[in-house]
Short mmCIF file of C-alpha atoms in Angstrom, two decimals:
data_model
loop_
_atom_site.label_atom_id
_atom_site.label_comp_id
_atom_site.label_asym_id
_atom_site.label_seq_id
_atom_site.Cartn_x
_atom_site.Cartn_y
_atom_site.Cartn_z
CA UNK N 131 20.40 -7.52 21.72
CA UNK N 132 16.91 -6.22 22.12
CA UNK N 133 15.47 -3.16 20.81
CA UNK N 134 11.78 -1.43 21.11
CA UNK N 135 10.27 -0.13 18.13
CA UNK N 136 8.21 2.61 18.31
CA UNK N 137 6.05 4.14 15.88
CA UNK N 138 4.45 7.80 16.17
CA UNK N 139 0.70 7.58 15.89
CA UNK N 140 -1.32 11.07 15.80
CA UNK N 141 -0.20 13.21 19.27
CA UNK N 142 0.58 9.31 21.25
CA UNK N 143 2.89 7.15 20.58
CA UNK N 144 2.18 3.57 20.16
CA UNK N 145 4.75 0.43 21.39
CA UNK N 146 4.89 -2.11 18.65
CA UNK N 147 7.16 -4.28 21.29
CA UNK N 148 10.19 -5.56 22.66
CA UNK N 149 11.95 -8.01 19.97
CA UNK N 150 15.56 -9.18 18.77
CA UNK N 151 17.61 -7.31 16.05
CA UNK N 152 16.62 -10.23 13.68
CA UNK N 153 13.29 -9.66 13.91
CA UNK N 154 13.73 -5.91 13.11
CA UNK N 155 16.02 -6.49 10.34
CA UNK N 156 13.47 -9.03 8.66
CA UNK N 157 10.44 -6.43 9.50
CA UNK N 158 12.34 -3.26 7.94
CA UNK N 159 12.89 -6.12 4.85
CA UNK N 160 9.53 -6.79 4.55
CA UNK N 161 8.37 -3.56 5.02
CA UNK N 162 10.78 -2.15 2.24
CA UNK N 163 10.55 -4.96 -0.04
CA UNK N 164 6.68 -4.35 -0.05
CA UNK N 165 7.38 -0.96 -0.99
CA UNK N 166 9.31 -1.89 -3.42
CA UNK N 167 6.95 -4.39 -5.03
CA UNK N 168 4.03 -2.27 -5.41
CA UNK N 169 6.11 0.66 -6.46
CA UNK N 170 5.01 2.61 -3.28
CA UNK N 171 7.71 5.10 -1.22
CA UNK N 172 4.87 5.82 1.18
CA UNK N 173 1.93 3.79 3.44
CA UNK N 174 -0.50 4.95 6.65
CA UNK N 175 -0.55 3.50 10.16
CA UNK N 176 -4.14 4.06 9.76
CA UNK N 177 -6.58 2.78 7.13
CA UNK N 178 -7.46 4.20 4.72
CA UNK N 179 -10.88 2.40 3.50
CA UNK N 180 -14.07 3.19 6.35
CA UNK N 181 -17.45 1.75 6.38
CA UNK N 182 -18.79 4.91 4.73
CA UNK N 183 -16.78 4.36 1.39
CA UNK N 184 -18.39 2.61 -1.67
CA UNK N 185 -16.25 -0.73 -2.18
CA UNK N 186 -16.01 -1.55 -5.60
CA UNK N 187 -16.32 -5.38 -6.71
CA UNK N 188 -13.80 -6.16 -9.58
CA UNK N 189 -14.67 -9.61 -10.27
CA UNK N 190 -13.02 -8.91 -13.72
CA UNK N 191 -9.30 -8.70 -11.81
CA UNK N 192 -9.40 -12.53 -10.55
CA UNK N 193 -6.66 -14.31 -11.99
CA UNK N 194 -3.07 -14.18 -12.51
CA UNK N 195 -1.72 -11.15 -14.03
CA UNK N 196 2.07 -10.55 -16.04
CA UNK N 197 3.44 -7.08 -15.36
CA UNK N 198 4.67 -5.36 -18.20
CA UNK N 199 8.57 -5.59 -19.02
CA UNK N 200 9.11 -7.34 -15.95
CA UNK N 201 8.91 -11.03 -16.62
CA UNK N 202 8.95 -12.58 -13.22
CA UNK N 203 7.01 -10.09 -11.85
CA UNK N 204 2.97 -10.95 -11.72
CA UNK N 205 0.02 -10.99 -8.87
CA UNK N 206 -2.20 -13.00 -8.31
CA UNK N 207 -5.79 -12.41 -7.36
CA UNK N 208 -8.42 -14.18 -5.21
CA UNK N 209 -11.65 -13.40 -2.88
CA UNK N 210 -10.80 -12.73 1.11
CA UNK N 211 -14.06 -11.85 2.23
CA UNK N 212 -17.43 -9.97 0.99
CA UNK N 213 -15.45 -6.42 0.42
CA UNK N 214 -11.48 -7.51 -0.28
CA UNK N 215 -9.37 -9.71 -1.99
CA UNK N 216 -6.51 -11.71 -1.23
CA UNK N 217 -3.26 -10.63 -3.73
CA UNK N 218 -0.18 -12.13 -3.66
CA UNK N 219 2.84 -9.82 -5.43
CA UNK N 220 5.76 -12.52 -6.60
CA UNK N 221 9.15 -11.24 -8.26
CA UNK N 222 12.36 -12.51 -8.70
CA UNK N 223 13.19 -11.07 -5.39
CA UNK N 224 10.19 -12.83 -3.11
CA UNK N 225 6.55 -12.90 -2.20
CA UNK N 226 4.11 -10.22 -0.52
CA UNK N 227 0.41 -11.06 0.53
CA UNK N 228 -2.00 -8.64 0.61
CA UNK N 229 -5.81 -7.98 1.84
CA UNK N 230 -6.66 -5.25 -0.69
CA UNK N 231 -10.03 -3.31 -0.54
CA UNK N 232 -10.92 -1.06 -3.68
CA UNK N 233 -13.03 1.72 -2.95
CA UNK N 234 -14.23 4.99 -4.47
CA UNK N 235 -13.81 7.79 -2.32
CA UNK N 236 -16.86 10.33 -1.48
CA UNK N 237 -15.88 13.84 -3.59
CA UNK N 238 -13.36 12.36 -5.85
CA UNK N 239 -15.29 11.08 -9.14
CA UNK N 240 -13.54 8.92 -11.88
CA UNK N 241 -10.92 7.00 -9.67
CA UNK N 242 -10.96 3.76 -7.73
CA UNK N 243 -8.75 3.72 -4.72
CA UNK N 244 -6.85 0.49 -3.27
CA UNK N 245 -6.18 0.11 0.75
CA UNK N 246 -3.59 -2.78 0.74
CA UNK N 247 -2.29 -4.02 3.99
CA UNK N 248 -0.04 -7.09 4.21
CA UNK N 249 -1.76 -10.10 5.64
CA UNK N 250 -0.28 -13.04 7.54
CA UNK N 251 0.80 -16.28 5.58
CA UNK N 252 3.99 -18.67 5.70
CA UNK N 253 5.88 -16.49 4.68
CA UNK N 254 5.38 -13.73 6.95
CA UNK N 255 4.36 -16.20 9.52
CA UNK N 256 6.60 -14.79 13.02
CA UNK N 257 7.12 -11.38 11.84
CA UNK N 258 4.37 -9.72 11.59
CA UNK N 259 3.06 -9.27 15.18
CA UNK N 260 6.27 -7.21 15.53
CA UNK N 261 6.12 -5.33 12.78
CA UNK N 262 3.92 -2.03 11.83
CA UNK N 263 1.48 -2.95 8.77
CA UNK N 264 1.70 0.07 6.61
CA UNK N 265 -1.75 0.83 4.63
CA UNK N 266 -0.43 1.24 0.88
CA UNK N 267 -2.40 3.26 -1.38
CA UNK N 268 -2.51 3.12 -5.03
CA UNK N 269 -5.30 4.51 -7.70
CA UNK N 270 -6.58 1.49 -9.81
CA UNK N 271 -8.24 0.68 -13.42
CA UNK N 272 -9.08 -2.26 -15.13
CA UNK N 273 -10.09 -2.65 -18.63
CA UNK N 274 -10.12 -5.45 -20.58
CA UNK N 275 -7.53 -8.02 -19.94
CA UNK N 276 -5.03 -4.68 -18.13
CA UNK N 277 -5.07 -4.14 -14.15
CA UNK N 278 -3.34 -0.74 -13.75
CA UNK N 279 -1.60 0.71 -10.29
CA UNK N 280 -0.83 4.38 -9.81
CA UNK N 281 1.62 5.12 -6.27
CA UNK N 282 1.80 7.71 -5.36
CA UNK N 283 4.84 9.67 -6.68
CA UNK N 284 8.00 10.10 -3.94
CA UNK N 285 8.64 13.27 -5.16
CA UNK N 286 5.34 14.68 -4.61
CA UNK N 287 5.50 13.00 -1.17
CA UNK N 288 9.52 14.36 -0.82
CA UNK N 289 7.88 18.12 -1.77
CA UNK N 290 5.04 18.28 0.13
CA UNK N 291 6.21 16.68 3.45
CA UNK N 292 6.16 18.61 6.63
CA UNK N 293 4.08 21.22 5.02
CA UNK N 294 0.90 22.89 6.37
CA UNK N 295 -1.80 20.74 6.14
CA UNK N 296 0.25 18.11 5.03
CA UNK N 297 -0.56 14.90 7.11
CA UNK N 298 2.28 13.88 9.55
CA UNK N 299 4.91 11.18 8.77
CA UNK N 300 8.13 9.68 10.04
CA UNK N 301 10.58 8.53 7.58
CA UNK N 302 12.14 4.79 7.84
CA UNK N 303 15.71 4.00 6.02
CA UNK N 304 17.97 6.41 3.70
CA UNK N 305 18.64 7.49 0.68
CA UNK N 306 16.85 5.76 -2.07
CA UNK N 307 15.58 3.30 0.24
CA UNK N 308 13.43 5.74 2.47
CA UNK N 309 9.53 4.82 2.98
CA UNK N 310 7.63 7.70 4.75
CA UNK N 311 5.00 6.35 6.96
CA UNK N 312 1.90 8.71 7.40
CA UNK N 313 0.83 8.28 10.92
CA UNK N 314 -1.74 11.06 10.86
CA UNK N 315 -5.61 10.05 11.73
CA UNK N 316 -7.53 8.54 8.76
CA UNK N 317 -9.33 11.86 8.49
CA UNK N 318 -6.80 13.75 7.73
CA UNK N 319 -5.57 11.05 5.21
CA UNK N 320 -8.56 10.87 3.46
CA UNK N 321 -8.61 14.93 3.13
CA UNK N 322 -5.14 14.93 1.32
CA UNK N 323 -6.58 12.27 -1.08
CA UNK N 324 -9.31 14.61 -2.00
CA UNK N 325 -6.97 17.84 -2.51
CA UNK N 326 -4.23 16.06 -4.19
CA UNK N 327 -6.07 13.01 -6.42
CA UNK N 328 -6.93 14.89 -9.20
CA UNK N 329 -3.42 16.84 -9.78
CA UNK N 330 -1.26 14.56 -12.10
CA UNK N 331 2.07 15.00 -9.96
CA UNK N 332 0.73 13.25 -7.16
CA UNK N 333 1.08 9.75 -8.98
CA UNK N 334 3.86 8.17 -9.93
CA UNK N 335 4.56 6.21 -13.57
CA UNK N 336 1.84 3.55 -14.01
CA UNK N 337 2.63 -0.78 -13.80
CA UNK N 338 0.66 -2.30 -15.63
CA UNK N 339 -0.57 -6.47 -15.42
CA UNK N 340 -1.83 -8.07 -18.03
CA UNK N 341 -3.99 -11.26 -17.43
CA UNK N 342 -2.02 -14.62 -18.34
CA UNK N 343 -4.85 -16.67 -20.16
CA UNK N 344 -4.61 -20.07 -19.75
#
């Protein structure tokens, strides 16, 4: 059997490809599984990071973290390049690698902003040119020896969603298991970061890592 996936992008529509069921089935599991991992119902066809945002360098976050109450759930943290870093999310349940780029976002003070995007390794290896590669956005801090994530809440996403303004989405799955994919332009992204980021409701329950010394 072979299906085309196709993913709405702004007013177009853009043809990820023609591909068996089994490659769809594993795609949709790593999508979700992502999610899942990084405690995010919700990621962008379109980055979220451009040239004209600040990166911030967190040399501090290198290192293998422990989340909190989960014990086979850490990340681990390297250099990618001069602006992003290579983090790879393990649990019980699998792997996800990630280029991550934190930023700080023009407008909103006191937050630092992650763009994390799956990257290609061996264990994604075969899937990923057929798969969309959702930008997942989370609010960051570290202090001390504590990395913490903010998602964005699913019930803030769940409320606001096909509302004025609101940037467009599609959703993907059911029930508990539904991720919303923003496919609005990164403009219009980037504008719904700076109306919502300060208003507690839009993030979710914080994880927490703690660094593992050695």
């Amino acid at each position: 059997m072979v299906m085309r996936t196709r993913v709405a992008r702004g007013p177009g529509v853009v043809t990820v490809g023609d591909m068996s069921s089994s490659f769809v089935t594993r795609g949709l599991v790593l999508l979700l599984g992502t999610g899942a991992l990084l405690g995010c119902h919700a990621g962008s066809t379109q980055p979220l990071f451009t040239p004209e945002d600040v990166v911030t360098p967190l040399p501090a976050v290198q290192g293998t973290f422990q989340q909190e109450g989960e014990k086979g759930s850490r990340l681990t943290i390297e250099p990618h390049s001069a602006t992003s870093y290579k983090v790879v999310f393990t649990t019980d349940d699998g792997t996800a690698p990630l280029v991550v780029v934190p930023f700080t976002l023009k407008g909103v003070t006191g937050k630092t902003f992650v763009d994390a995007q799956l990257m290609e390794d061996a264990s994604t290896k075969g899937v990923l040119p057929y798969v969309v590669r959702p930008h997942f956005l989370l609010a960051a801090e570290i202090k001390d020896d504590a990395l913490t994530l903010w998602p964005v809440d699913s019930d803030f996403i769940k409320g606001h969603r096909g509302s004025r303004g609101f940037p467009s989405s599609t959703a993907i799955g059911n029930g508990e298991s539904t991720f919303v994919l923003f496919t609005d332009e990164t403009k219009a992204l980037r504008n719904a970061i700076k109306k919502y980021a300060g208003q507690p409701k839009t993030w979710a329950k914080p994880v927490v890592f703690r660094r593992v010394k050695s």
